[in-house]
mmCIF file of C-alpha atoms and ligand atoms in Angstrom:
data_model
loop_
_atom_site.group_PDB
_atom_site.id
_atom_site.type_symbol
_atom_site.label_atom_id
_atom_site.label_comp_id
_atom_site.label_asym_id
_atom_site.label_seq_id
_atom_site.Cartn_x
_atom_site.Cartn_y
_atom_site.Cartn_z
ATOM 1 C CA MET T 119 0.000 0.000 0.000
ATOM 2 C CA PRO T 120 1.713 3.253 -1.099
ATOM 3 C CA VAL T 121 2.369 5.884 1.527
ATOM 4 C CA VAL T 122 1.723 9.576 0.946
ATOM 5 C CA LEU T 123 3.753 12.181 2.795
ATOM 6 C CA GLY T 124 1.588 15.264 3.110
ATOM 7 C CA ASP T 125 -1.643 16.304 4.676
ATOM 8 C CA ALA T 126 -2.774 13.104 6.368
ATOM 9 C CA ASP T 127 -6.559 13.416 6.144
ATOM 10 C CA ARG T 128 -6.894 15.268 2.886
ATOM 11 C CA ASP T 129 -4.239 13.353 0.962
ATOM 12 C CA ALA T 130 -5.318 9.880 2.062
ATOM 13 C CA GLU T 131 -8.706 10.657 0.544
ATOM 14 C CA ARG T 132 -7.363 12.471 -2.507
ATOM 15 C CA PHE T 133 -4.907 9.793 -3.570
ATOM 16 C CA ARG T 134 -7.019 6.751 -2.774
ATOM 17 C CA PHE T 135 -7.832 4.979 -6.064
ATOM 18 C CA THR T 136 -5.508 7.346 -7.975
ATOM 19 C CA VAL T 137 -2.262 5.935 -6.718
ATOM 20 C CA ALA T 138 -3.657 2.573 -5.631
ATOM 21 C CA ASP T 139 -6.822 1.033 -4.249
ATOM 22 C CA ASP T 140 -5.784 2.205 -0.848
ATOM 23 C CA VAL T 141 -3.128 4.510 0.511
ATOM 24 C CA VAL T 142 -1.802 5.545 3.887
ATOM 25 C CA ALA T 143 -0.982 9.177 4.517
ATOM 26 C CA VAL T 144 1.462 10.520 7.099
ATOM 27 C CA GLU T 145 2.089 14.181 7.819
ATOM 28 C CA ASN T 146 5.814 14.314 8.566
ATOM 29 C CA SER T 147 9.023 12.423 7.933
ATOM 30 C CA ALA T 148 9.277 11.155 11.534
ATOM 31 C CA LYS T 149 5.909 9.418 11.099
ATOM 32 C CA LEU T 150 7.000 8.196 7.694
ATOM 33 C CA ASP T 151 10.073 6.552 9.269
ATOM 34 C CA ILE T 152 7.897 4.821 11.862
ATOM 35 C CA TYR T 153 5.463 3.632 9.197
ATOM 36 C CA LEU T 154 8.223 2.300 6.957
ATOM 37 C CA GLU T 155 9.902 0.516 9.840
ATOM 38 C CA GLY T 156 6.712 -1.476 10.307
ATOM 39 C CA HIS T 157 6.299 -2.036 6.536
ATOM 40 C CA PRO T 158 9.566 -3.368 5.154
ATOM 41 C CA ASP T 159 7.908 -4.316 1.851
ATOM 42 C CA GLU T 160 6.586 -0.853 1.049
ATOM 43 C CA ASP T 161 7.303 0.031 -2.605
ATOM 44 C CA LEU T 162 6.291 3.635 -3.051
ATOM 45 C CA ILE T 163 6.312 7.004 -1.306
ATOM 46 C CA VAL T 164 4.374 9.836 -2.920
ATOM 47 C CA VAL T 165 5.567 13.181 -1.573
ATOM 48 C CA GLY T 166 2.756 15.731 -1.648
ATOM 49 C CA PRO T 167 3.013 19.211 -3.232
ATOM 50 C CA ASP T 168 3.026 21.044 0.101
ATOM 51 C CA VAL T 169 6.046 19.243 1.478
ATOM 52 C CA SER T 170 9.159 21.416 1.160
ATOM 53 C CA MET T 171 11.818 20.477 -1.385
ATOM 54 C CA ALA T 172 14.379 20.126 1.425
ATOM 55 C CA VAL T 173 12.262 17.525 3.253
ATOM 56 C CA ALA T 174 11.443 15.706 -0.002
ATOM 57 C CA ALA T 175 15.136 15.508 -0.929
ATOM 58 C CA GLU T 176 16.046 14.295 2.540
ATOM 59 C CA VAL T 177 13.446 11.520 2.401
ATOM 60 C CA ALA T 178 14.598 10.396 -1.054
ATOM 61 C CA GLU T 179 18.255 10.513 -0.076
ATOM 62 C CA THR T 180 17.692 8.551 3.131
ATOM 63 C CA TYR T 181 15.696 5.759 1.529
ATOM 64 C CA ARG T 182 17.651 5.383 -1.687
ATOM 65 C CA LEU T 183 20.488 4.102 0.477
ATOM 66 C CA ARG T 184 18.483 2.168 3.042
ATOM 67 C CA ARG T 185 16.025 0.625 0.603
ATOM 68 C CA PRO T 186 16.991 1.003 -3.040
ATOM 69 C CA PHE T 187 13.805 -0.715 -4.182
ATOM 70 C CA LEU T 188 11.592 1.907 -2.489
ATOM 71 C CA GLY T 189 10.603 4.538 -5.066
ATOM 72 C CA VAL T 190 9.816 8.185 -4.425
ATOM 73 C CA VAL T 191 7.432 10.125 -6.683
ATOM 74 C CA LEU T 192 7.341 13.864 -6.051
ATOM 75 C CA LEU T 193 4.389 16.154 -6.671
ATOM 76 C CA ARG T 194 5.033 19.842 -7.321
ATOM 77 C CA ARG T 195 2.773 22.728 -8.268
ATOM 78 C CA ARG T 196 5.477 24.093 -10.587
ATOM 79 C CA ILE T 197 8.302 22.140 -12.109
ATOM 80 C CA GLU T 198 11.465 24.049 -12.853
ATOM 81 C CA VAL T 199 14.746 22.653 -14.133
ATOM 82 C CA SER T 200 16.336 23.291 -10.721
ATOM 83 C CA THR T 201 13.555 21.325 -8.965
ATOM 84 C CA MET T 202 13.973 18.460 -11.390
ATOM 85 C CA THR T 203 17.750 18.356 -11.019
ATOM 86 C CA GLU T 204 17.644 18.540 -7.219
ATOM 87 C CA ALA T 205 14.999 15.840 -7.072
ATOM 88 C CA LEU T 206 16.786 13.440 -9.412
ATOM 89 C CA ARG T 207 20.046 13.955 -7.589
ATOM 90 C CA ALA T 208 18.404 13.094 -4.312
ATOM 91 C CA GLY T 209 17.098 9.871 -5.827
ATOM 92 C CA VAL T 210 13.470 10.804 -6.611
ATOM 93 C CA ARG T 211 12.278 8.566 -9.457
ATOM 94 C CA GLU T 212 9.807 10.988 -11.040
ATOM 95 C CA VAL T 213 8.514 14.523 -10.549
ATOM 96 C CA VAL T 214 4.892 15.154 -11.544
ATOM 97 C CA MET T 215 2.620 18.217 -11.641
ATOM 98 C CA ALA T 216 0.290 18.105 -8.650
ATOM 99 C CA ASP T 217 -2.879 18.435 -10.735
ATOM 100 C CA ASP T 218 -1.916 15.972 -13.472
ATOM 101 C CA VAL T 219 -3.704 12.831 -12.336
ATOM 102 C CA GLU T 220 -2.844 10.866 -15.449
ATOM 103 C CA ALA T 221 0.885 11.605 -15.096
ATOM 104 C CA LEU T 222 0.742 10.657 -11.437
ATOM 105 C CA VAL T 223 -0.880 7.309 -12.189
ATOM 106 C CA GLY T 224 1.752 6.594 -14.851
ATOM 107 C CA ALA T 225 4.653 7.606 -12.595
ATOM 108 C CA CYS T 226 3.403 5.432 -9.737
ATOM 109 C CA LYS T 227 2.919 2.446 -12.032
ATOM 110 C CA ARG T 228 6.412 2.824 -13.495
ATOM 111 C CA SER T 229 7.987 3.222 -10.085
ATOM 112 C CA MET T 230 6.259 0.108 -8.756
ATOM 113 C CA ALA T 231 7.328 -1.845 -11.837
ATOM 114 C CA VAL T 232 10.936 -0.779 -11.233
ATOM 115 C CA SER T 233 10.667 -1.838 -7.579
ATOM 116 C CA GLU T 234 9.276 -5.197 -8.613
ATOM 117 C CA GLN T 235 12.117 -5.679 -11.091
ATOM 118 C CA LEU T 236 14.684 -4.709 -8.481
ATOM 119 C CA ARG T 237 13.408 -7.255 -6.032
ATOM 120 C CA ASN T 238 13.412 -10.089 -8.503
ATOM 121 C CA VAL T 239 16.121 -9.450 -11.005
ATOM 122 C CA ASP T 240 19.852 -8.975 -10.963
ATOM 123 C CA SER T 241 19.394 -6.138 -13.385
ATOM 124 C CA GLY T 242 22.854 -5.790 -14.885
ATOM 125 C CA ASP T 243 23.608 -9.062 -16.564
ATOM 126 C CA ALA T 244 23.636 -8.874 -20.321
ATOM 127 C CA THR T 245 25.534 -6.077 -22.051
ATOM 128 C CA GLY T 246 23.782 -6.200 -25.396
ATOM 129 C CA GLY T 247 25.079 -2.692 -26.131
ATOM 130 C CA ARG T 248 27.125 -1.573 -29.076
ATOM 131 C CA GLY T 249 30.113 -0.095 -27.236
ATOM 132 C CA LYS T 250 33.242 -1.904 -26.160
ATOM 133 C CA ILE T 251 33.872 -2.127 -22.411
ATOM 134 C CA ILE T 252 37.542 -1.997 -21.416
ATOM 135 C CA LEU T 253 38.567 -2.644 -17.822
ATOM 136 C CA VAL T 254 41.935 -1.356 -16.572
ATOM 137 C CA PHE T 255 43.043 -3.366 -13.542
ATOM 138 C CA SER T 256 45.923 -4.357 -11.308
ATOM 139 C CA SER T 257 45.567 -5.895 -7.883
ATOM 140 C CA LYS T 258 48.530 -3.863 -6.634
ATOM 141 C CA GLY T 259 47.985 -0.152 -5.969
ATOM 142 C CA GLY T 260 49.956 2.543 -7.742
ATOM 143 C CA CYS T 261 50.748 0.555 -10.922
ATOM 144 C CA GLY T 262 49.218 3.289 -13.088
ATOM 145 C CA LYS T 263 45.542 2.322 -13.498
ATOM 146 C CA THR T 264 44.362 5.924 -13.378
ATOM 147 C CA THR T 265 47.192 7.106 -15.623
ATOM 148 C CA VAL T 266 46.433 4.403 -18.186
ATOM 149 C CA SER T 267 42.644 4.670 -18.075
ATOM 150 C CA THR T 268 42.597 8.478 -18.419
ATOM 151 C CA ASN T 269 45.158 8.494 -21.251
ATOM 152 C CA LEU T 270 43.534 5.574 -23.035
ATOM 153 C CA ALA T 271 40.109 7.245 -22.848
ATOM 154 C CA ALA T 272 41.578 10.505 -24.183
ATOM 155 C CA ALA T 273 43.352 8.629 -26.990
ATOM 156 C CA LEU T 274 40.209 6.730 -28.015
ATOM 157 C CA ALA T 275 38.177 9.952 -28.017
ATOM 158 C CA GLY T 276 40.838 11.776 -30.021
ATOM 159 C CA GLN T 277 41.365 9.355 -32.857
ATOM 160 C CA GLY T 278 39.441 11.576 -35.265
ATOM 161 C CA ASP T 279 36.764 9.042 -36.219
ATOM 162 C CA GLY T 280 34.158 10.559 -33.900
ATOM 163 C CA SER T 281 34.215 7.638 -31.465
ATOM 164 C CA SER T 282 32.571 8.510 -28.173
ATOM 165 C CA VAL T 283 34.090 7.443 -24.863
ATOM 166 C CA CYS T 284 32.924 7.327 -21.272
ATOM 167 C CA LEU T 285 35.531 6.889 -18.542
ATOM 168 C CA VAL T 286 33.998 5.311 -15.427
ATOM 169 C CA ASP T 287 35.721 5.651 -12.062
ATOM 170 C CA PHE T 288 34.877 2.428 -10.220
ATOM 171 C CA ASP T 289 37.622 3.103 -7.664
ATOM 172 C CA LEU T 290 34.655 4.058 -5.540
ATOM 173 C CA GLU T 291 36.313 4.930 -2.241
ATOM 174 C CA THR T 292 39.483 6.630 -3.386
ATOM 175 C CA GLY T 293 38.861 7.349 -7.064
ATOM 176 C CA ASP T 294 40.963 10.152 -8.455
ATOM 177 C CA VAL T 295 39.862 10.517 -12.081
ATOM 178 C CA ALA T 296 38.263 13.863 -11.144
ATOM 179 C CA ILE T 297 41.575 15.081 -9.730
ATOM 180 C CA ALA T 298 43.687 13.624 -12.536
ATOM 181 C CA LEU T 299 41.554 15.458 -15.116
ATOM 182 C CA GLN T 300 40.761 18.484 -12.913
ATOM 183 C CA MET T 301 37.048 17.982 -13.188
ATOM 184 C CA ASP T 302 34.408 19.309 -10.845
ATOM 185 C CA PRO T 303 32.549 16.302 -9.356
ATOM 186 C CA THR T 304 29.172 18.025 -9.467
ATOM 187 C CA ARG T 305 27.627 14.675 -10.398
ATOM 188 C CA THR T 306 28.942 11.296 -9.373
ATOM 189 C CA ILE T 307 28.011 7.623 -9.153
ATOM 190 C CA SER T 308 26.313 8.480 -5.814
ATOM 191 C CA ASP T 309 23.579 10.143 -7.854
ATOM 192 C CA ALA T 310 22.834 6.789 -9.500
ATOM 193 C CA LEU T 311 22.003 5.106 -6.189
ATOM 194 C CA GLY T 312 18.353 6.087 -6.200
ATOM 195 C CA MET T 313 17.978 5.145 -9.853
ATOM 196 C CA GLN T 314 18.920 1.492 -9.564
ATOM 197 C CA GLY T 315 16.607 -0.614 -11.661
ATOM 198 C CA GLY T 316 15.432 2.404 -13.620
ATOM 199 C CA LEU T 317 18.623 3.689 -15.216
ATOM 200 C CA ASP T 318 18.186 4.618 -18.827
ATOM 201 C CA GLU T 319 20.061 6.788 -21.297
ATOM 202 C CA ARG T 320 18.273 9.931 -20.199
ATOM 203 C CA ALA T 321 19.066 9.376 -16.543
ATOM 204 C CA MET T 322 22.645 8.453 -17.379
ATOM 205 C CA SER T 323 23.108 11.633 -19.417
ATOM 206 C CA SER T 324 22.358 13.595 -16.272
ATOM 207 C CA LEU T 325 25.052 11.710 -14.330
ATOM 208 C CA VAL T 326 28.062 11.927 -16.624
ATOM 209 C CA VAL T 327 30.307 14.988 -16.623
ATOM 210 C CA PRO T 328 31.696 16.151 -19.991
ATOM 211 C CA TYR T 329 35.511 16.292 -20.168
ATOM 212 C CA LYS T 330 36.201 17.151 -23.798
ATOM 213 C CA ALA T 331 34.756 16.517 -27.251
ATOM 214 C CA ASN T 332 33.645 12.872 -27.477
ATOM 215 C CA MET T 333 34.652 12.125 -23.884
ATOM 216 C CA ASP T 334 32.529 12.116 -20.718
ATOM 217 C CA CYS T 335 33.294 10.762 -17.260
ATOM 218 C CA LEU T 336 31.193 9.030 -14.647
ATOM 219 C CA LEU T 337 33.006 10.089 -11.500
ATOM 220 C CA ALA T 338 33.493 8.248 -8.213
ATOM 221 C CA PRO T 339 31.498 9.354 -5.163
ATOM 222 C CA THR T 340 32.987 12.274 -3.285
ATOM 223 C CA LYS T 341 31.784 10.646 -0.038
ATOM 224 C CA PRO T 342 33.801 7.407 0.339
ATOM 225 C CA SER T 343 31.038 5.965 2.555
ATOM 226 C CA ASP T 344 28.702 5.888 -0.473
ATOM 227 C CA ALA T 345 30.915 3.195 -2.013
ATOM 228 C CA GLU T 346 29.377 0.396 0.034
ATOM 229 C CA PHE T 347 25.953 1.153 -1.419
ATOM 230 C CA VAL T 348 27.103 0.663 -5.006
ATOM 231 C CA SER T 349 26.157 -2.968 -5.612
ATOM 232 C CA ALA T 350 27.380 -5.273 -8.356
ATOM 233 C CA ALA T 351 23.874 -5.081 -9.830
ATOM 234 C CA LEU T 352 24.034 -1.286 -10.044
ATOM 235 C CA ALA T 353 27.531 -1.441 -11.559
ATOM 236 C CA GLY T 354 26.216 -3.895 -14.155
ATOM 237 C CA GLU T 355 23.290 -1.663 -14.937
ATOM 238 C CA ILE T 356 25.586 1.367 -15.314
ATOM 239 C CA LEU T 357 27.843 -0.518 -17.730
ATOM 240 C CA ARG T 358 24.931 -1.849 -19.734
ATOM 241 C CA VAL T 359 23.422 1.620 -20.236
ATOM 242 C CA LEU T 360 26.796 3.264 -20.954
ATOM 243 C CA SER T 361 27.676 0.617 -23.518
ATOM 244 C CA GLU T 362 24.452 1.474 -25.326
ATOM 245 C CA MET T 363 25.405 5.168 -25.350
ATOM 246 C CA TYR T 364 29.146 5.201 -26.109
ATOM 247 C CA ASP T 365 31.517 3.457 -28.519
ATOM 248 C CA TYR T 366 33.979 2.787 -25.699
ATOM 249 C CA VAL T 367 33.505 2.508 -21.946
ATOM 250 C CA VAL T 368 36.844 2.594 -20.129
ATOM 251 C CA ILE T 369 36.825 1.564 -16.461
ATOM 252 C CA ASP T 370 39.348 2.713 -13.847
ATOM 253 C CA SER T 371 39.342 0.372 -10.858
ATOM 254 C CA PRO T 372 40.563 -0.058 -7.288
ATOM 255 C CA PRO T 373 43.440 -2.466 -6.596
ATOM 256 C CA ALA T 374 41.156 -5.239 -5.336
ATOM 257 C CA PHE T 375 38.632 -7.826 -6.542
ATOM 258 C CA THR T 376 35.576 -6.038 -5.150
ATOM 259 C CA ASP T 377 32.084 -7.137 -6.216
ATOM 260 C CA VAL T 378 31.965 -4.162 -8.569
ATOM 261 C CA VAL T 379 35.303 -5.147 -10.109
ATOM 262 C CA LEU T 380 34.146 -8.759 -10.553
ATOM 263 C CA LYS T 381 30.998 -7.511 -12.232
ATOM 264 C CA SER T 382 33.171 -5.368 -14.496
ATOM 265 C CA PHE T 383 35.273 -8.412 -15.431
ATOM 266 C CA ASP T 384 32.019 -10.218 -16.120
ATOM 267 C CA MET T 385 30.850 -7.549 -18.548
ATOM 268 C CA ALA T 386 34.045 -6.177 -20.077
ATOM 269 C CA ASP T 387 35.140 -7.104 -23.603
ATOM 270 C CA SER T 388 38.776 -6.481 -22.855
ATOM 271 C CA TYR T 389 40.948 -6.418 -19.693
ATOM 272 C CA ILE T 390 44.085 -4.287 -19.531
ATOM 273 C CA LEU T 391 46.078 -5.950 -16.770
ATOM 274 C CA LEU T 392 48.846 -3.716 -15.538
ATOM 275 C CA THR T 393 52.191 -4.479 -14.044
ATOM 276 C CA THR T 394 55.378 -2.588 -13.353
ATOM 277 C CA LEU T 395 58.951 -3.851 -13.186
ATOM 278 C CA ASP T 396 59.020 -4.887 -9.543
ATOM 279 C CA MET T 397 58.529 -8.169 -7.770
ATOM 280 C CA PRO T 398 55.381 -7.235 -5.770
ATOM 281 C CA ALA T 399 53.663 -6.057 -8.980
ATOM 282 C CA LEU T 400 54.753 -9.184 -10.829
ATOM 283 C CA LYS T 401 53.544 -11.450 -8.005
ATOM 284 C CA ASN T 402 50.201 -9.631 -8.008
ATOM 285 C CA LEU T 403 49.902 -9.963 -11.785
ATOM 286 C CA LYS T 404 50.479 -13.719 -11.500
ATOM 287 C CA VAL T 405 47.829 -13.990 -8.757
ATOM 288 C CA THR T 406 45.433 -11.903 -10.875
ATOM 289 C CA LEU T 407 45.876 -14.126 -13.937
ATOM 290 C CA ASP T 408 45.409 -17.295 -11.836
ATOM 291 C CA THR T 409 42.255 -15.803 -10.305
ATOM 292 C CA LEU T 410 40.863 -14.890 -13.728
ATOM 293 C CA ASP T 411 41.602 -18.416 -14.963
ATOM 294 C CA ASN T 412 39.929 -19.966 -11.929
ATOM 295 C CA LEU T 413 36.855 -17.826 -12.394
ATOM 296 C CA GLY T 414 36.766 -18.628 -16.089
ATOM 297 C CA PHE T 415 37.258 -15.099 -17.416
ATOM 298 C CA PRO T 416 38.396 -15.721 -21.020
ATOM 299 C CA ARG T 417 42.062 -15.401 -21.908
ATOM 300 C CA THR T 418 41.036 -13.877 -25.241
ATOM 301 C CA LYS T 419 40.189 -10.727 -23.307
ATOM 302 C CA TRP T 420 43.521 -10.462 -21.495
ATOM 303 C CA GLN T 421 46.054 -7.790 -22.440
ATOM 304 C CA VAL T 422 49.070 -7.529 -20.162
ATOM 305 C CA VAL T 423 50.468 -4.003 -20.242
ATOM 306 C CA LEU T 424 53.793 -3.048 -18.719
ATOM 307 C CA ASN T 425 53.745 0.437 -17.251
ATOM 308 C CA ARG T 426 56.919 2.332 -16.384
ATOM 309 C CA GLY T 427 58.894 0.060 -18.655
ATOM 310 C CA GLY T 428 62.450 0.797 -19.594
ATOM 311 C CA SER T 429 63.597 1.383 -16.024
ATOM 312 C CA ARG T 430 66.831 -0.439 -15.213
ATOM 313 C CA VAL T 431 65.763 -2.188 -12.044
ATOM 314 C CA GLY T 432 66.986 -5.759 -12.555
ATOM 315 C CA LEU T 433 63.721 -7.037 -14.051
ATOM 316 C CA SER T 434 62.941 -6.913 -17.747
ATOM 317 C CA ALA T 435 59.850 -7.229 -19.905
ATOM 318 C CA GLY T 436 61.129 -10.678 -20.926
ATOM 319 C CA ASP T 437 61.289 -11.782 -17.270
ATOM 320 C CA ILE T 438 57.650 -10.830 -16.868
ATOM 321 C CA GLU T 439 56.556 -12.694 -19.985
ATOM 322 C CA ARG T 440 58.463 -15.815 -18.894
ATOM 323 C CA THR T 441 57.053 -15.682 -15.362
ATOM 324 C CA VAL T 442 53.397 -15.235 -16.253
ATOM 325 C CA GLY T 443 53.455 -17.004 -19.605
ATOM 326 C CA VAL T 444 51.545 -14.210 -21.347
ATOM 327 C CA PRO T 445 53.045 -11.779 -23.873
ATOM 328 C CA ILE T 446 53.193 -8.081 -23.059
ATOM 329 C CA SER T 447 50.808 -6.285 -25.346
ATOM 330 C CA VAL T 448 52.108 -2.714 -24.961
ATOM 331 C CA GLU T 449 54.957 -1.177 -22.983
ATOM 332 C CA ILE T 450 54.450 2.309 -21.584
ATOM 333 C CA PRO T 451 57.766 3.960 -20.775
ATOM 334 C CA SER T 452 58.513 5.622 -17.482
ATOM 335 C CA SER T 453 58.694 9.379 -17.898
ATOM 336 C CA VAL T 454 58.554 12.472 -15.767
ATOM 337 C CA GLU T 455 56.028 13.732 -18.327
ATOM 338 C CA VAL T 456 53.383 11.561 -16.602
ATOM 339 C CA PRO T 457 53.463 13.129 -13.093
ATOM 340 C CA LEU T 458 54.051 16.568 -14.662
ATOM 341 C CA ARG T 459 50.843 16.372 -16.701
ATOM 342 C CA LEU T 460 48.989 14.752 -13.796
ATOM 343 C CA ASN T 461 49.778 17.786 -11.683
ATOM 344 C CA GLU T 462 48.431 20.002 -14.471
ATOM 345 C CA GLY T 463 45.223 17.964 -14.628
ATOM 346 C CA VAL T 464 45.658 16.882 -18.241
ATOM 347 C CA THR T 465 46.723 13.680 -19.965
ATOM 348 C CA VAL T 466 50.090 13.187 -21.663
ATOM 349 C CA PHE T 467 48.224 12.039 -24.740
ATOM 350 C CA GLU T 468 46.424 15.368 -25.125
ATOM 351 C CA THR T 469 49.361 17.656 -24.430
ATOM 352 C CA ASN T 470 52.055 15.690 -26.184
ATOM 353 C CA PRO T 471 50.820 12.863 -28.415
ATOM 354 C CA ARG T 472 54.249 12.638 -30.082
ATOM 355 C CA HIS T 473 56.053 12.019 -26.795
ATOM 356 C CA ILE T 474 57.091 8.370 -26.344
ATOM 357 C CA VAL T 475 54.464 7.991 -23.608
ATOM 358 C CA GLY T 476 51.804 9.621 -25.793
ATOM 359 C CA LYS T 477 52.718 7.256 -28.626
ATOM 360 C CA ALA T 478 52.453 4.260 -26.309
ATOM 361 C CA PHE T 479 48.917 5.284 -25.401
ATOM 362 C CA GLN T 480 48.111 5.706 -29.080
ATOM 363 C CA GLU T 481 49.373 2.151 -29.655
ATOM 364 C CA LEU T 482 47.240 0.904 -26.752
ATOM 365 C CA ALA T 483 44.196 2.700 -28.197
ATOM 366 C CA ASP T 484 44.880 1.222 -31.665
ATOM 367 C CA LYS T 485 44.980 -2.254 -30.132
ATOM 368 C CA GLN T 486 41.557 -1.729 -28.623
ATOM 369 C CA ARG T 487 40.222 -1.011 -32.077
ATOM 370 C CA ARG T 488 41.996 -3.809 -33.779
ATOM 371 C CA SER T 489 41.701 -6.483 -31.132
ATOM 372 C CA THR T 490 39.469 -9.367 -32.081
ATOM 373 C CA THR T 491 37.540 -11.698 -29.867
ATOM 374 C CA ALA T 492 38.657 -14.887 -31.588
ATOM 375 C CA LYS T 493 37.328 -17.848 -29.710
ATOM 376 C CA VAL T 494 39.885 -20.138 -28.092
ATOM 377 C CA PRO T 495 39.053 -22.909 -25.622
ATOM 378 C CA VAL T 496 38.768 -21.506 -22.103
ATOM 379 C CA PRO T 497 37.953 -23.177 -18.785
ATOM 380 C CA ALA T 498 34.210 -23.492 -18.095
ATOM 381 C CA LYS T 499 32.972 -20.275 -16.614
ATOM 382 C CA ARG T 500 31.863 -20.378 -13.018
ATOM 383 C CA SER T 501 29.432 -17.551 -12.500
ATOM 384 C CA ILE T 502 29.957 -15.670 -9.307
ATOM 385 C CA PHE T 503 26.726 -13.795 -9.605
ATOM 386 C CA ARG T 504 24.233 -16.463 -10.524
ATOM 387 C CA ARG T 505 24.658 -19.059 -7.892
ATOM 388 C CA GLY T 506 22.536 -22.159 -7.665
HETATM 389 N N1 ATP J 164 54.607 5.702 -17.080
HETATM 390 C C1 ATP J 164 54.792 6.413 -15.972
HETATM 391 N N2 ATP J 164 55.912 7.186 -15.831
HETATM 392 C C2 ATP J 164 56.120 7.922 -14.720
HETATM 393 N N3 ATP J 164 55.263 7.973 -13.681
HETATM 394 C C3 ATP J 164 54.150 7.236 -13.753
HETATM 395 C C4 ATP J 164 53.841 6.419 -14.899
HETATM 396 N N4 ATP J 164 52.659 5.811 -14.690
HETATM 397 C C5 ATP J 164 52.230 6.228 -13.475
HETATM 398 N N5 ATP J 164 53.115 7.077 -12.910
HETATM 399 C C6 ATP J 164 53.000 7.749 -11.607
HETATM 400 O O1 ATP J 164 52.760 6.762 -10.618
HETATM 401 C C7 ATP J 164 51.836 7.225 -9.652
HETATM 402 C C8 ATP J 164 50.677 6.235 -9.549
HETATM 403 O O2 ATP J 164 49.959 6.245 -10.774
HETATM 404 P P1 ATP J 164 48.368 6.053 -10.797
HETATM 405 O O3 ATP J 164 47.708 6.988 -9.846
HETATM 406 O O4 ATP J 164 47.961 6.124 -12.212
HETATM 407 O O5 ATP J 164 48.278 4.578 -10.243
HETATM 408 P P2 ATP J 164 46.954 3.752 -9.778
HETATM 409 O O6 ATP J 164 47.191 2.343 -10.124
HETATM 410 O O7 ATP J 164 45.761 4.407 -10.308
HETATM 411 O O8 ATP J 164 47.039 3.962 -8.199
HETATM 412 P P3 ATP J 164 45.877 3.567 -7.151
HETATM 413 O O9 ATP J 164 45.947 2.089 -6.980
HETATM 414 O O10 ATP J 164 46.300 4.334 -5.924
HETATM 415 O O11 ATP J 164 44.582 4.031 -7.732
HETATM 416 C C9 ATP J 164 51.411 8.620 -10.084
HETATM 417 O O12 ATP J 164 52.157 9.556 -9.379
HETATM 418 C C10 ATP J 164 51.787 8.658 -11.572
HETATM 419 O O13 ATP J 164 52.117 9.956 -11.984
HETATM 420 MG MG1 MG J 165 43.997 5.107 -9.337
#
């Protein structure tokens, strides 16, 4: 039974039969909390037109984290762009004019359908999109994931064929794409929390931040505590929608096999697995490859990339290839140009594509275009998301 936040007596009467056969109305958010505590299966909150925007946003924000399947539909007497933006950011599913009964009925139906889907379906499974998803990963921190993902995205967007790219920062707690590219994180993955199950291209367009021509970014939450609310299902849904919108989706990742990272491996077409010329990085690369084999992630998608190559540190590219038994796809040289450009908030590729590092990123980008997905026998895949 949907719950209406507003004028208890008047609204219970007014929305009965419109929203559902029966509704409950409560007059403030404290009473709403008490009601929802006793009704864990509640699907829908309709926030009345007289409730202030601040209270409406607070309700949506609170429940999008606590109960992602609970939808909020907001009624307003006037709808301005600022109202819409604030509401969507807070996690409101739809905003409807207070006197538009037909729109209200439609919004409530859609919200309840989304809730139903969320309860029953792991919504992010099949990609089905047109774009190529490329995951940049290393299980050791500091190997250059952010450097490689930002430069690769810039190179793919700058190849002159109009390809569109979205760089996704799935290093949810400590992501630094925004800093590396000096972008203002006005919108982040946190804003997608209330949209789980209902993400579509329109919603996604409001979440990405443009970086340059042909390149947008979906930035990591600015509040690290939001990271725990980003489920594998939401990550899958984000990737599915982005791959329908962009030619390339490049993912920056944390140095760990989180649920979101595993989901990304599940959905990516290509994995750029980074190492550097040091024993800890090499050991971690070996463990990563063994893990991917054990989980059945196809070897056809693997591309081992050596970052900071060329350093004379007692280990060579050949040592790495012999140890892990996989050829190095591209070698990115070590250069002071990388931290210099990082501190300027730009990529090496954009400022100096002819530099040896810029050229290496161009080569990496070319390989993403040319790489094929030729089928070779791989171990049977053990799904980590569809148990039973
Ligand atoms: N090819 C390179 N030459 C010189 N410096 C580099 C190179 N690649 C990365 N670096 C430097 O190494 C540091 C770590 O790089 P980066 O932040 O890209 O790693 P990361 O894997 O994303 O780290 P984290 O695991 O913390 O997210 C940065 O200071 C970066 O400037
Ligand atoms: Mg990083």
